[in-house]
PDB file of C-alpha atoms in Angstrom:
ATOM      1  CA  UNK A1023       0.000   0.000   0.000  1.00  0.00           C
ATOM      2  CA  UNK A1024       1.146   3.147  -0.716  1.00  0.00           C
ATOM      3  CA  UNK A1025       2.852   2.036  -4.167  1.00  0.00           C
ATOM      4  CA  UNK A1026       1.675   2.100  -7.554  1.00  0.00           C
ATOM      5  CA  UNK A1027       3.129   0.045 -10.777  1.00  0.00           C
ATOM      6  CA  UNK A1028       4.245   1.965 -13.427  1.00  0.00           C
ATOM      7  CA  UNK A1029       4.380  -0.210 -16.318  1.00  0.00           C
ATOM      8  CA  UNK A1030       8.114  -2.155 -14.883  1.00  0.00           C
ATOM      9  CA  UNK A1031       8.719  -1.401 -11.162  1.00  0.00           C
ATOM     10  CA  UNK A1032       6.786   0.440  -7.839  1.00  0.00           C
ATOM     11  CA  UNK A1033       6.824   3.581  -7.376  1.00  0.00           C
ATOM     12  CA  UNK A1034       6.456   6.037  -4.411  1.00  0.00           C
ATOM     13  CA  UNK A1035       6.901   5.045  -0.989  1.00  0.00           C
ATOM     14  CA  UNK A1036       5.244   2.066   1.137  1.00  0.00           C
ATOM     15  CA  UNK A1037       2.934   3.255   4.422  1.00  0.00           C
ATOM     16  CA  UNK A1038       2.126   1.025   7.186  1.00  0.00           C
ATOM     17  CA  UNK A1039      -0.651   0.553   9.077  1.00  0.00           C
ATOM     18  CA  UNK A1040      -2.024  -0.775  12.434  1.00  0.00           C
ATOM     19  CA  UNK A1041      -3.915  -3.779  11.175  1.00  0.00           C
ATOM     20  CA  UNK A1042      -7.397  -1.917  11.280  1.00  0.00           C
ATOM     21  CA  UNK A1043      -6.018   0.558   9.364  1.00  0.00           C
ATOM     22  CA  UNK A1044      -4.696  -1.777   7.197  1.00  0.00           C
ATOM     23  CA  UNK A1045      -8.188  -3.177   6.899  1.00  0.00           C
ATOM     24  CA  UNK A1046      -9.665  -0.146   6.181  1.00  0.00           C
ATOM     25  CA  UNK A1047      -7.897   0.537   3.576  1.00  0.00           C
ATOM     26  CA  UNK A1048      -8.198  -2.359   1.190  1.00  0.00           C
ATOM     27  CA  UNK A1049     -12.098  -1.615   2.087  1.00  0.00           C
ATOM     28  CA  UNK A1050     -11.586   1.700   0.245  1.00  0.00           C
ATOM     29  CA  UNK A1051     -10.248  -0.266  -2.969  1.00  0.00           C
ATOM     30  CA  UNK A1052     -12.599  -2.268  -4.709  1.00  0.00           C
ATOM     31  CA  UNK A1053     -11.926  -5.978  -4.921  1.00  0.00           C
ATOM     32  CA  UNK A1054      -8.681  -5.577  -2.423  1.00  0.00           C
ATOM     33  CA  UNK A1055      -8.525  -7.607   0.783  1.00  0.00           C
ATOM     34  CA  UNK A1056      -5.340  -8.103   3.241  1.00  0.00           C
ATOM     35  CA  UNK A1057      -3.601 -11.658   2.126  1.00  0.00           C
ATOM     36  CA  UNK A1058      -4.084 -14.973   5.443  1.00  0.00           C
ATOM     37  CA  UNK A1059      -1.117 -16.111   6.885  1.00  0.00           C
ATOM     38  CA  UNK A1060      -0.501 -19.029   4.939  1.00  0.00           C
ATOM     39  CA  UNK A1061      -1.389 -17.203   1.246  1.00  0.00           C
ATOM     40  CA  UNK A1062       1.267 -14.448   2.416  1.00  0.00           C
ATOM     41  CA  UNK A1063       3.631 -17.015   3.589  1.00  0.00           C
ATOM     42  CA  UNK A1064       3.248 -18.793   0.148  1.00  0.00           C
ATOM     43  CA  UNK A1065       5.312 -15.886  -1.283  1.00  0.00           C
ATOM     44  CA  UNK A1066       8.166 -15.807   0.841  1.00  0.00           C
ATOM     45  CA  UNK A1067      10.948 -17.304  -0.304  1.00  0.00           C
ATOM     46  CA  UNK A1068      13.869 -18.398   1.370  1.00  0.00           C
ATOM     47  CA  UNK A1069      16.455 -19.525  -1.481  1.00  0.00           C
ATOM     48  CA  UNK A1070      16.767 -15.541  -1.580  1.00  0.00           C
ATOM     49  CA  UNK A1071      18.026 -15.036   2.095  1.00  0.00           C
ATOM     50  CA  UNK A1072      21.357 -14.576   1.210  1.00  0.00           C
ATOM     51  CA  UNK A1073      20.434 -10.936  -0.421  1.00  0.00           C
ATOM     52  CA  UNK A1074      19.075  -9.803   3.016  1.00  0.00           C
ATOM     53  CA  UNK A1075      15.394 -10.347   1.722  1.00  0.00           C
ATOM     54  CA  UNK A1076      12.906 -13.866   1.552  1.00  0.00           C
ATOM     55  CA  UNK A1077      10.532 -12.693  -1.657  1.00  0.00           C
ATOM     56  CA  UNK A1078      11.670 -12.767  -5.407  1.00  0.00           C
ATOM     57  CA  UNK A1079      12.446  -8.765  -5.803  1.00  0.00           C
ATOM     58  CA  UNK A1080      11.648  -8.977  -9.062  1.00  0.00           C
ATOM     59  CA  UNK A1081       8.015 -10.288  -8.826  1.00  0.00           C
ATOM     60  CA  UNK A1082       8.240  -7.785  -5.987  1.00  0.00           C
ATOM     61  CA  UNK A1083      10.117  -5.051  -6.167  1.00  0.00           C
ATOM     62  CA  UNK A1084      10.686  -2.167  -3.307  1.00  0.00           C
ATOM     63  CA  UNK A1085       9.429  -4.986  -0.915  1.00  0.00           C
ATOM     64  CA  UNK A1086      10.692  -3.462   2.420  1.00  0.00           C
ATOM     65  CA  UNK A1087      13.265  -5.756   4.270  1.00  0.00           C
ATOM     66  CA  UNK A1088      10.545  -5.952   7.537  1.00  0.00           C
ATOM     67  CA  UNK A1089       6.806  -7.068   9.005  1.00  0.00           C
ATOM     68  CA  UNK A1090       3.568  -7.594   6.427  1.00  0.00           C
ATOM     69  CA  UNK A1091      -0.103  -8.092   7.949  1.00  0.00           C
ATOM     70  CA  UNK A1092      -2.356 -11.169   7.287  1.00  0.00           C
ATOM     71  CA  UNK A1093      -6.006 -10.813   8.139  1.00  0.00           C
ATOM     72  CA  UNK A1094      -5.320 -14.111  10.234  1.00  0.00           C
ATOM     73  CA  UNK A1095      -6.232 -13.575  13.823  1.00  0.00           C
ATOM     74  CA  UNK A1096      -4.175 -14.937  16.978  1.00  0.00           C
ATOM     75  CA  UNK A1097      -7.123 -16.835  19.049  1.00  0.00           C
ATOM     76  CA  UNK A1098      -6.361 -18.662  22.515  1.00  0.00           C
ATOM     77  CA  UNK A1099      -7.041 -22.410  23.377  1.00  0.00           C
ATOM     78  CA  UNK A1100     -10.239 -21.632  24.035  1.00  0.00           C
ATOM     79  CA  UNK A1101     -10.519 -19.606  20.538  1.00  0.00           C
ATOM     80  CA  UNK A1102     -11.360 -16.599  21.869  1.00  0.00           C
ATOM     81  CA  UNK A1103     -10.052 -13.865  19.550  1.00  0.00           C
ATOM     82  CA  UNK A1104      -7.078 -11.767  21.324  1.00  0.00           C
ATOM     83  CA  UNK A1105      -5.690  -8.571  20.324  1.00  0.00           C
ATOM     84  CA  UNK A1106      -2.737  -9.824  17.940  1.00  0.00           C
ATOM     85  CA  UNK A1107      -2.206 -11.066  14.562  1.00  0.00           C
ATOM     86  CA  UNK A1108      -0.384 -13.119  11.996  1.00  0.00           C
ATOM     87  CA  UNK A1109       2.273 -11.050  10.073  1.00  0.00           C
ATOM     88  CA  UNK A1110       5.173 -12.328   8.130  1.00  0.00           C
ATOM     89  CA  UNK A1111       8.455 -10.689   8.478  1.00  0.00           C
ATOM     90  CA  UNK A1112      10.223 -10.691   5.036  1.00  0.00           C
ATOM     91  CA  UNK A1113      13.583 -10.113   6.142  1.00  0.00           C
ATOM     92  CA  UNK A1114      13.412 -13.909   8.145  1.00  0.00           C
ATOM     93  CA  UNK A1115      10.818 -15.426   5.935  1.00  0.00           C
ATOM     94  CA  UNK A1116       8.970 -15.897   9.470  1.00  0.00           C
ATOM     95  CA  UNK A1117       5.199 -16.095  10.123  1.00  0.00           C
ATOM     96  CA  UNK A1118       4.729 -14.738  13.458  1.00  0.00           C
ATOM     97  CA  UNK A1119       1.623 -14.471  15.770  1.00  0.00           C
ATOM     98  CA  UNK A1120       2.622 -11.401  17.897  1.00  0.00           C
ATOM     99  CA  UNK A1121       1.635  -8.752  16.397  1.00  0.00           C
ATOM    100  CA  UNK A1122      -0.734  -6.155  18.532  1.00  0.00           C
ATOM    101  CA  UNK A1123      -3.307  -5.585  15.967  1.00  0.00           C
ATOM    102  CA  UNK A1124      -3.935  -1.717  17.152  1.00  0.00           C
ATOM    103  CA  UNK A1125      -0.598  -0.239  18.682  1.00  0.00           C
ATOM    104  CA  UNK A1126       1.883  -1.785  15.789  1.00  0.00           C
ATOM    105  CA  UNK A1127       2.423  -0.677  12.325  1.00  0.00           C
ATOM    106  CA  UNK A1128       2.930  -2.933   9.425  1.00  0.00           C
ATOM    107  CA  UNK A1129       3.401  -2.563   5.425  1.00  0.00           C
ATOM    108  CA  UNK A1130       0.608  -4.165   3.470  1.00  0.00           C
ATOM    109  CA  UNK A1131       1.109  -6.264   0.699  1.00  0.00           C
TER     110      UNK A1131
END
């Protein structure tokens, strides 16, 4: 979010978002939605570690080296929703279920 395509790369600069903002945002685009755990996690790729980043830059490019928001919740044993939520961090190629859904700001992919 935040970039546009210009025909061969991004352009302009990436924003993040708490994850309601996040949410509200592909709301505002017609046919957008904020990627589960597993489909973001699909893109990583870790055969490109070695350049500092997990995701092929050039299906991808200006992907910042840090944390992305899935619209999967964190829920307890009992599977009662909790304040946090999935994000992968594409400078480990990590899906991680800490994320405070209204205090901490992600990118959006």
């Amino acid at each position: 979010s935040g970039q546009t395509w210009n025909g061969s790369t991004c352009t302009g600069t990436a924003k993040t978002y708490n994850l309601y903002g996040a949410f509200a945002q592909a709301n505002l685009k017609q046919g957008w939605r904020i990627p589960n755990a597993k489909e973001l996690l699909s893109i990583s790729d870790r055969a490109t570690l070695s350049s500092g980043l997990t995701i092929n830059t050039v299906a991808f490019p200006l992907t910042e080296k840090t944390k992305y928001w899935s619209s999967t919740p964190v829920a307890t044993p009992s599977g009662i929703p909790v304040a946090r939520a999935w994000y992968v961090n594409f400078n480990t190629g990590n899906a991680l279920n800490d994320g405070l859904k209204d205090t901490e700001s992600y990118y959006v992919r």
